[in-house]
Amino acid sequence: MKQITMGTNTTGIATSPLDSKKLVEFAQAVPPSSPGSEADAAAVRIEYARGSGTIGSVPPPASLKGMAKAAGELIQGKRPALLVDKLGERLAFERSGTRLYEAILAKFDAEGGFEGGPTRAELEAIRDDEIRHFAMVCRAMERLGADPTAQTPGADVIGLASSGLLSVAAEPRINLGQSLESLLVAELADNDSWRMLIDLAVAYGQDEMAAEFRIAEQHEMIHLALVRKWLSSKLALDARGQPSTTPQRAA
Ligand SMILES: [Fe+2]
Ligand SMILES: [Fe+2]
């Protein structure tokens, strides 16, 4: 297993006390290379936020059955677009979750596990749960007459928010233990998001959907408990100190 070791990291200012003194003096003597302030930057952001459009839209239902439902038959007078948007968001995240565990499995195969860490079977089981969740949301959308292949605004937002998680899991210099941090963030979001989606489904009178989603919520609680356990084991192992088995690159 790749270990965290002391190495030739020169990113900190303390590496060279002489140069750092000169650098501080220079920074204090010379004004910023471009004019403006934080307030100016905020003003530009506000201008962009007001002037830009929205991040996509929810497509209208594709089927006649869906249109009847969207018109309010089963949606109890609420805006169908909101439920479809949040379903699309969940769909996107569960798909990413599957890919996240696939990437972690590759690291497991490259390095092997560690004491108190995940087994291959556990990682596979969670990956399979995430695929099932994806399929579950897919079916729920189809029952509403919505198109699960459409990228909804919520899917865009969560895709962007979680893009760093996949980068962590796929980066080969980040070891298995470090990659588990991405699982923690994903599973925390998974837990909260399912709970909110269940509340939304109930508010829309979709009791069957809510009941099905509660099963996924149960899975997510187990996922989170496992990831927390693995991370704690990893920390305890690292604190005890293990000899490095892989050469480390300088930062
Ligand atoms: Fe999930
Ligand atoms: Fe999960």
mmCIF file of C-alpha atoms and ligand atoms in Angstrom:
data_model
loop_
_atom_site.group_PDB
_atom_site.id
_atom_site.type_symbol
_atom_site.label_atom_id
_atom_site.label_comp_id
_atom_site.label_asym_id
_atom_site.label_seq_id
_atom_site.Cartn_x
_atom_site.Cartn_y
_atom_site.Cartn_z
ATOM 1 C CA MET A 1 0.000 0.000 0.000
ATOM 2 C CA LYS A 2 1.310 3.453 -0.893
ATOM 3 C CA GLN A 3 2.252 5.371 2.236
ATOM 4 C CA ILE A 4 2.448 9.069 3.085
ATOM 5 C CA THR A 5 6.136 9.789 3.691
ATOM 6 C CA MET A 6 8.418 12.771 4.275
ATOM 7 C CA GLY A 7 9.925 13.773 0.946
ATOM 8 C CA THR A 8 11.424 16.616 -1.040
ATOM 9 C CA ASN A 9 8.321 18.805 -0.959
ATOM 10 C CA THR A 10 9.404 22.360 -1.774
ATOM 11 C CA THR A 11 5.949 23.979 -1.966
ATOM 12 C CA GLY A 12 6.209 25.663 1.447
ATOM 13 C CA ILE A 13 7.901 28.979 2.140
ATOM 14 C CA ALA A 14 9.879 27.495 5.059
ATOM 15 C CA THR A 15 12.045 25.527 2.592
ATOM 16 C CA SER A 16 14.220 28.574 2.044
ATOM 17 C CA PRO A 17 14.190 31.142 4.913
ATOM 18 C CA LEU A 18 16.431 33.550 2.987
ATOM 19 C CA ASP A 19 14.349 33.585 -0.167
ATOM 20 C CA SER A 20 11.087 33.698 1.779
ATOM 21 C CA LYS A 21 12.228 36.872 3.578
ATOM 22 C CA LYS A 22 12.987 38.490 0.193
ATOM 23 C CA LEU A 23 9.641 37.301 -1.184
ATOM 24 C CA VAL A 24 7.701 38.831 1.722
ATOM 25 C CA GLU A 25 9.584 42.137 1.355
ATOM 26 C CA PHE A 26 8.913 42.202 -2.380
ATOM 27 C CA ALA A 27 5.187 41.432 -1.935
ATOM 28 C CA GLN A 28 4.878 44.285 0.548
ATOM 29 C CA ALA A 29 6.839 46.766 -1.586
ATOM 30 C CA VAL A 30 5.267 46.082 -4.989
ATOM 31 C CA PRO A 31 1.526 46.693 -5.583
ATOM 32 C CA PRO A 32 -0.652 43.973 -7.240
ATOM 33 C CA SER A 33 0.084 43.557 -10.961
ATOM 34 C CA SER A 34 -3.513 44.353 -11.937
ATOM 35 C CA PRO A 35 -5.907 46.994 -10.603
ATOM 36 C CA GLY A 36 -9.095 46.141 -8.699
ATOM 37 C CA SER A 37 -10.245 44.658 -5.415
ATOM 38 C CA GLU A 38 -12.403 41.833 -4.010
ATOM 39 C CA ALA A 39 -15.379 44.204 -4.297
ATOM 40 C CA ASP A 40 -14.633 44.731 -8.002
ATOM 41 C CA ALA A 41 -14.454 40.960 -8.543
ATOM 42 C CA ALA A 42 -17.780 40.545 -6.705
ATOM 43 C CA ALA A 43 -19.340 43.268 -8.872
ATOM 44 C CA VAL A 44 -18.355 41.373 -12.030
ATOM 45 C CA ARG A 45 -19.780 38.118 -10.636
ATOM 46 C CA ILE A 46 -23.051 39.867 -9.776
ATOM 47 C CA GLU A 47 -23.229 41.330 -13.279
ATOM 48 C CA TYR A 48 -22.684 37.872 -14.820
ATOM 49 C CA ALA A 49 -25.177 36.208 -12.457
ATOM 50 C CA ARG A 50 -27.868 38.751 -13.424
ATOM 51 C CA GLY A 51 -27.062 38.716 -17.111
ATOM 52 C CA SER A 52 -26.722 34.957 -17.672
ATOM 53 C CA GLY A 53 -29.552 32.595 -18.475
ATOM 54 C CA THR A 54 -30.480 29.430 -16.568
ATOM 55 C CA ILE A 55 -28.540 26.174 -16.610
ATOM 56 C CA GLY A 56 -30.777 24.226 -18.971
ATOM 57 C CA SER A 57 -34.391 23.143 -18.549
ATOM 58 C CA VAL A 58 -36.526 20.046 -17.993
ATOM 59 C CA PRO A 59 -37.878 18.574 -21.254
ATOM 60 C CA PRO A 60 -41.673 18.149 -21.517
ATOM 61 C CA PRO A 61 -42.945 14.581 -20.916
ATOM 62 C CA ALA A 62 -42.364 12.361 -23.935
ATOM 63 C CA SER A 63 -45.431 10.129 -23.631
ATOM 64 C CA LEU A 64 -49.200 10.804 -23.567
ATOM 65 C CA LYS A 65 -49.490 8.971 -20.257
ATOM 66 C CA GLY A 66 -46.758 11.149 -18.879
ATOM 67 C CA MET A 67 -48.453 14.265 -20.150
ATOM 68 C CA ALA A 68 -51.655 13.362 -18.321
ATOM 69 C CA LYS A 69 -49.659 12.905 -15.148
ATOM 70 C CA ALA A 70 -47.664 16.044 -15.720
ATOM 71 C CA ALA A 71 -50.936 17.922 -16.122
ATOM 72 C CA GLY A 72 -51.611 17.174 -12.506
ATOM 73 C CA GLU A 73 -53.392 13.833 -12.401
ATOM 74 C CA LEU A 74 -50.891 12.274 -10.014
ATOM 75 C CA ILE A 75 -48.711 15.238 -9.210
ATOM 76 C CA GLN A 76 -51.349 16.882 -7.019
ATOM 77 C CA GLY A 77 -51.191 20.311 -8.571
ATOM 78 C CA LYS A 78 -47.453 20.746 -8.147
ATOM 79 C CA ARG A 79 -44.959 21.665 -10.857
ATOM 80 C CA PRO A 80 -43.917 18.354 -12.473
ATOM 81 C CA ALA A 81 -40.684 19.906 -13.730
ATOM 82 C CA LEU A 82 -39.278 20.155 -10.203
ATOM 83 C CA LEU A 83 -39.733 16.450 -9.436
ATOM 84 C CA VAL A 84 -38.326 15.445 -12.832
ATOM 85 C CA ASP A 85 -35.369 17.781 -12.300
ATOM 86 C CA LYS A 86 -34.515 16.268 -8.924
ATOM 87 C CA LEU A 87 -34.967 12.733 -10.262
ATOM 88 C CA GLY A 88 -32.556 13.598 -13.065
ATOM 89 C CA GLU A 89 -30.116 14.896 -10.478
ATOM 90 C CA ARG A 90 -30.276 11.653 -8.464
ATOM 91 C CA LEU A 91 -29.889 9.629 -11.637
ATOM 92 C CA ALA A 92 -26.731 11.512 -12.577
ATOM 93 C CA PHE A 93 -25.229 11.149 -9.109
ATOM 94 C CA GLU A 94 -25.921 7.414 -8.852
ATOM 95 C CA ARG A 95 -24.320 6.921 -12.278
ATOM 96 C CA SER A 96 -21.250 8.874 -11.103
ATOM 97 C CA GLY A 97 -21.274 6.856 -7.874
ATOM 98 C CA THR A 98 -21.034 3.653 -9.872
ATOM 99 C CA ARG A 99 -18.038 5.036 -11.788
ATOM 100 C CA LEU A 100 -16.490 6.243 -8.547
ATOM 101 C CA TYR A 101 -16.527 2.734 -7.058
ATOM 102 C CA GLU A 102 -15.223 1.289 -10.340
ATOM 103 C CA ALA A 103 -12.234 3.641 -10.090
ATOM 104 C CA ILE A 104 -11.657 2.725 -6.437
ATOM 105 C CA LEU A 105 -11.808 -0.976 -7.338
ATOM 106 C CA ALA A 106 -8.927 -0.440 -9.786
ATOM 107 C CA LYS A 107 -6.862 1.077 -6.966
ATOM 108 C CA PHE A 108 -7.750 -1.820 -4.725
ATOM 109 C CA ASP A 109 -6.516 -4.220 -7.416
ATOM 110 C CA ALA A 110 -3.328 -2.192 -7.903
ATOM 111 C CA GLU A 111 -2.395 -1.881 -4.228
ATOM 112 C CA GLY A 112 -4.335 -4.506 -2.331
ATOM 113 C CA GLY A 113 -6.377 -3.670 0.732
ATOM 114 C CA PHE A 114 -5.349 -2.695 4.241
ATOM 115 C CA GLU A 115 -6.246 -3.807 7.741
ATOM 116 C CA GLY A 116 -9.775 -2.621 8.563
ATOM 117 C CA GLY A 117 -10.178 -1.309 5.002
ATOM 118 C CA PRO A 118 -12.647 -2.369 2.320
ATOM 119 C CA THR A 119 -12.653 -5.845 0.856
ATOM 120 C CA ARG A 120 -13.090 -6.217 -2.885
ATOM 121 C CA ALA A 121 -16.480 -7.837 -2.263
ATOM 122 C CA GLU A 122 -17.640 -4.851 -0.187
ATOM 123 C CA LEU A 123 -16.603 -2.358 -2.864
ATOM 124 C CA GLU A 124 -18.315 -4.462 -5.531
ATOM 125 C CA ALA A 125 -21.490 -4.730 -3.446
ATOM 126 C CA ILE A 126 -21.724 -0.942 -3.046
ATOM 127 C CA ARG A 127 -20.959 -0.415 -6.725
ATOM 128 C CA ASP A 128 -23.839 -2.790 -7.514
ATOM 129 C CA ASP A 129 -26.127 -0.909 -5.107
ATOM 130 C CA GLU A 130 -25.333 2.331 -6.956
ATOM 131 C CA ILE A 131 -26.186 0.697 -10.300
ATOM 132 C CA ARG A 132 -29.481 -0.536 -8.823
ATOM 133 C CA HIS A 133 -30.231 2.962 -7.513
ATOM 134 C CA PHE A 134 -29.563 4.358 -10.970
ATOM 135 C CA ALA A 135 -31.964 1.810 -12.511
ATOM 136 C CA MET A 136 -34.560 2.518 -9.813
ATOM 137 C CA VAL A 137 -34.568 6.256 -10.588
ATOM 138 C CA CYS A 138 -34.628 5.466 -14.300
ATOM 139 C CA ARG A 139 -37.829 3.425 -13.895
ATOM 140 C CA ALA A 140 -39.402 6.084 -11.646
ATOM 141 C CA MET A 141 -38.791 8.713 -14.336
ATOM 142 C CA GLU A 142 -40.225 6.487 -17.052
ATOM 143 C CA ARG A 143 -43.365 5.865 -14.987
ATOM 144 C CA LEU A 144 -43.866 9.647 -14.882
ATOM 145 C CA GLY A 145 -43.412 9.835 -18.646
ATOM 146 C CA ALA A 146 -40.079 11.644 -18.222
ATOM 147 C CA ASP A 147 -37.021 10.904 -20.353
ATOM 148 C CA PRO A 148 -34.204 9.557 -18.127
ATOM 149 C CA THR A 149 -31.632 10.174 -20.861
ATOM 150 C CA ALA A 150 -32.190 13.935 -20.683
ATOM 151 C CA GLN A 151 -29.674 15.946 -18.669
ATOM 152 C CA THR A 152 -31.777 18.042 -16.277
ATOM 153 C CA PRO A 153 -30.507 21.286 -14.684
ATOM 154 C CA GLY A 154 -30.090 19.512 -11.330
ATOM 155 C CA ALA A 155 -28.055 16.799 -13.058
ATOM 156 C CA ASP A 156 -25.785 19.483 -14.492
ATOM 157 C CA VAL A 157 -25.289 21.112 -11.115
ATOM 158 C CA ILE A 158 -24.522 17.909 -9.226
ATOM 159 C CA GLY A 159 -22.324 16.694 -12.091
ATOM 160 C CA LEU A 160 -20.229 19.827 -11.811
ATOM 161 C CA ALA A 161 -20.184 19.723 -8.005
ATOM 162 C CA SER A 162 -18.997 16.118 -7.928
ATOM 163 C CA SER A 163 -16.529 16.267 -10.819
ATOM 164 C CA GLY A 164 -13.615 16.548 -8.387
ATOM 165 C CA LEU A 165 -14.616 13.288 -6.703
ATOM 166 C CA LEU A 166 -14.038 11.269 -9.850
ATOM 167 C CA SER A 167 -10.753 13.079 -10.462
ATOM 168 C CA VAL A 168 -9.540 12.023 -7.016
ATOM 169 C CA ALA A 169 -10.585 8.415 -7.548
ATOM 170 C CA ALA A 170 -8.957 8.249 -10.986
ATOM 171 C CA GLU A 171 -5.673 10.055 -10.197
ATOM 172 C CA PRO A 172 -3.073 7.257 -10.035
ATOM 173 C CA ARG A 173 -0.775 8.978 -7.506
ATOM 174 C CA ILE A 174 -3.614 9.237 -4.982
ATOM 175 C CA ASN A 175 -3.608 5.962 -3.064
ATOM 176 C CA LEU A 176 -6.556 3.800 -2.060
ATOM 177 C CA GLY A 177 -6.769 5.245 1.453
ATOM 178 C CA GLN A 178 -6.642 8.830 0.177
ATOM 179 C CA SER A 179 -9.244 8.034 -2.486
ATOM 180 C CA LEU A 180 -11.683 7.022 0.241
ATOM 181 C CA GLU A 181 -12.091 10.753 0.989
ATOM 182 C CA SER A 182 -14.016 11.037 -2.278
ATOM 183 C CA LEU A 183 -16.318 8.223 -1.165
ATOM 184 C CA LEU A 184 -17.025 10.001 2.118
ATOM 185 C CA VAL A 185 -18.119 13.183 0.329
ATOM 186 C CA ALA A 186 -20.209 11.171 -2.152
ATOM 187 C CA GLU A 187 -21.932 9.052 0.472
ATOM 188 C CA LEU A 188 -22.704 12.054 2.696
ATOM 189 C CA ALA A 189 -24.346 13.738 -0.296
ATOM 190 C CA ASP A 190 -26.087 10.476 -1.221
ATOM 191 C CA ASN A 191 -27.645 10.196 2.234
ATOM 192 C CA ASP A 192 -28.963 13.765 2.350
ATOM 193 C CA SER A 193 -30.110 13.769 -1.258
ATOM 194 C CA TRP A 194 -32.177 10.583 -0.967
ATOM 195 C CA ARG A 195 -33.852 11.926 2.162
ATOM 196 C CA MET A 196 -34.798 15.168 0.396
ATOM 197 C CA LEU A 197 -35.971 13.308 -2.706
ATOM 198 C CA ILE A 198 -38.181 11.040 -0.570
ATOM 199 C CA ASP A 199 -39.731 14.111 1.094
ATOM 200 C CA LEU A 200 -40.328 15.617 -2.348
ATOM 201 C CA ALA A 201 -41.906 12.407 -3.678
ATOM 202 C CA VAL A 202 -44.257 12.349 -0.664
ATOM 203 C CA ALA A 203 -45.160 16.009 -1.239
ATOM 204 C CA TYR A 204 -46.024 15.112 -4.846
ATOM 205 C CA GLY A 205 -48.260 12.255 -3.697
ATOM 206 C CA GLN A 206 -45.838 9.658 -5.076
ATOM 207 C CA ASP A 207 -46.064 7.270 -2.131
ATOM 208 C CA GLU A 208 -44.993 4.192 -4.074
ATOM 209 C CA MET A 209 -41.945 6.025 -5.366
ATOM 210 C CA ALA A 210 -41.099 7.227 -1.854
ATOM 211 C CA ALA A 211 -41.392 3.700 -0.451
ATOM 212 C CA GLU A 212 -39.011 2.373 -3.093
ATOM 213 C CA PHE A 213 -36.553 5.202 -2.514
ATOM 214 C CA ARG A 214 -36.501 4.478 1.237
ATOM 215 C CA ILE A 215 -34.816 1.175 0.398
ATOM 216 C CA ALA A 216 -32.047 3.084 -1.389
ATOM 217 C CA GLU A 217 -31.772 5.423 1.589
ATOM 218 C CA GLN A 218 -31.181 2.389 3.839
ATOM 219 C CA HIS A 219 -28.380 1.245 1.520
ATOM 220 C CA GLU A 220 -26.780 4.692 1.627
ATOM 221 C CA MET A 221 -26.701 4.638 5.427
ATOM 222 C CA ILE A 222 -24.799 1.356 5.294
ATOM 223 C CA HIS A 223 -22.425 2.748 2.626
ATOM 224 C CA LEU A 224 -21.646 5.781 4.764
ATOM 225 C CA ALA A 225 -21.040 3.704 7.898
ATOM 226 C CA LEU A 226 -18.636 1.457 5.978
ATOM 227 C CA VAL A 227 -16.692 4.343 4.419
ATOM 228 C CA ARG A 228 -16.356 6.006 7.832
ATOM 229 C CA LYS A 229 -15.049 2.747 9.302
ATOM 230 C CA TRP A 230 -12.499 2.306 6.487
ATOM 231 C CA LEU A 231 -11.241 5.869 6.810
ATOM 232 C CA SER A 232 -10.842 5.569 10.580
ATOM 233 C CA SER A 233 -8.919 2.306 10.159
ATOM 234 C CA LYS A 234 -6.675 3.960 7.570
ATOM 235 C CA LEU A 235 -5.922 6.870 9.895
ATOM 236 C CA ALA A 236 -5.129 4.532 12.781
ATOM 237 C CA LEU A 237 -2.807 2.498 10.542
ATOM 238 C CA ASP A 238 -1.045 5.601 9.211
ATOM 239 C CA ALA A 239 -0.623 6.972 12.714
ATOM 240 C CA ARG A 240 1.082 3.744 13.779
ATOM 241 C CA GLY A 241 3.448 4.194 10.831
ATOM 242 C CA GLN A 242 4.074 1.614 8.150
ATOM 243 C CA PRO A 243 7.193 1.302 6.012
ATOM 244 C CA SER A 244 6.679 2.726 2.534
ATOM 245 C CA THR A 245 6.320 0.041 -0.105
ATOM 246 C CA THR A 246 6.162 2.384 -3.080
ATOM 247 C CA PRO A 247 8.556 5.212 -3.998
ATOM 248 C CA GLN A 248 6.889 8.603 -3.475
ATOM 249 C CA ARG A 249 7.134 11.456 -5.916
ATOM 250 C CA ALA A 250 8.086 14.925 -4.737
ATOM 251 C CA ALA A 251 5.107 17.309 -4.539
HETATM 252 FE FE FE B 1 -26.316 5.687 -4.174
HETATM 253 FE FE FE B 2 -23.909 5.166 -1.863
#
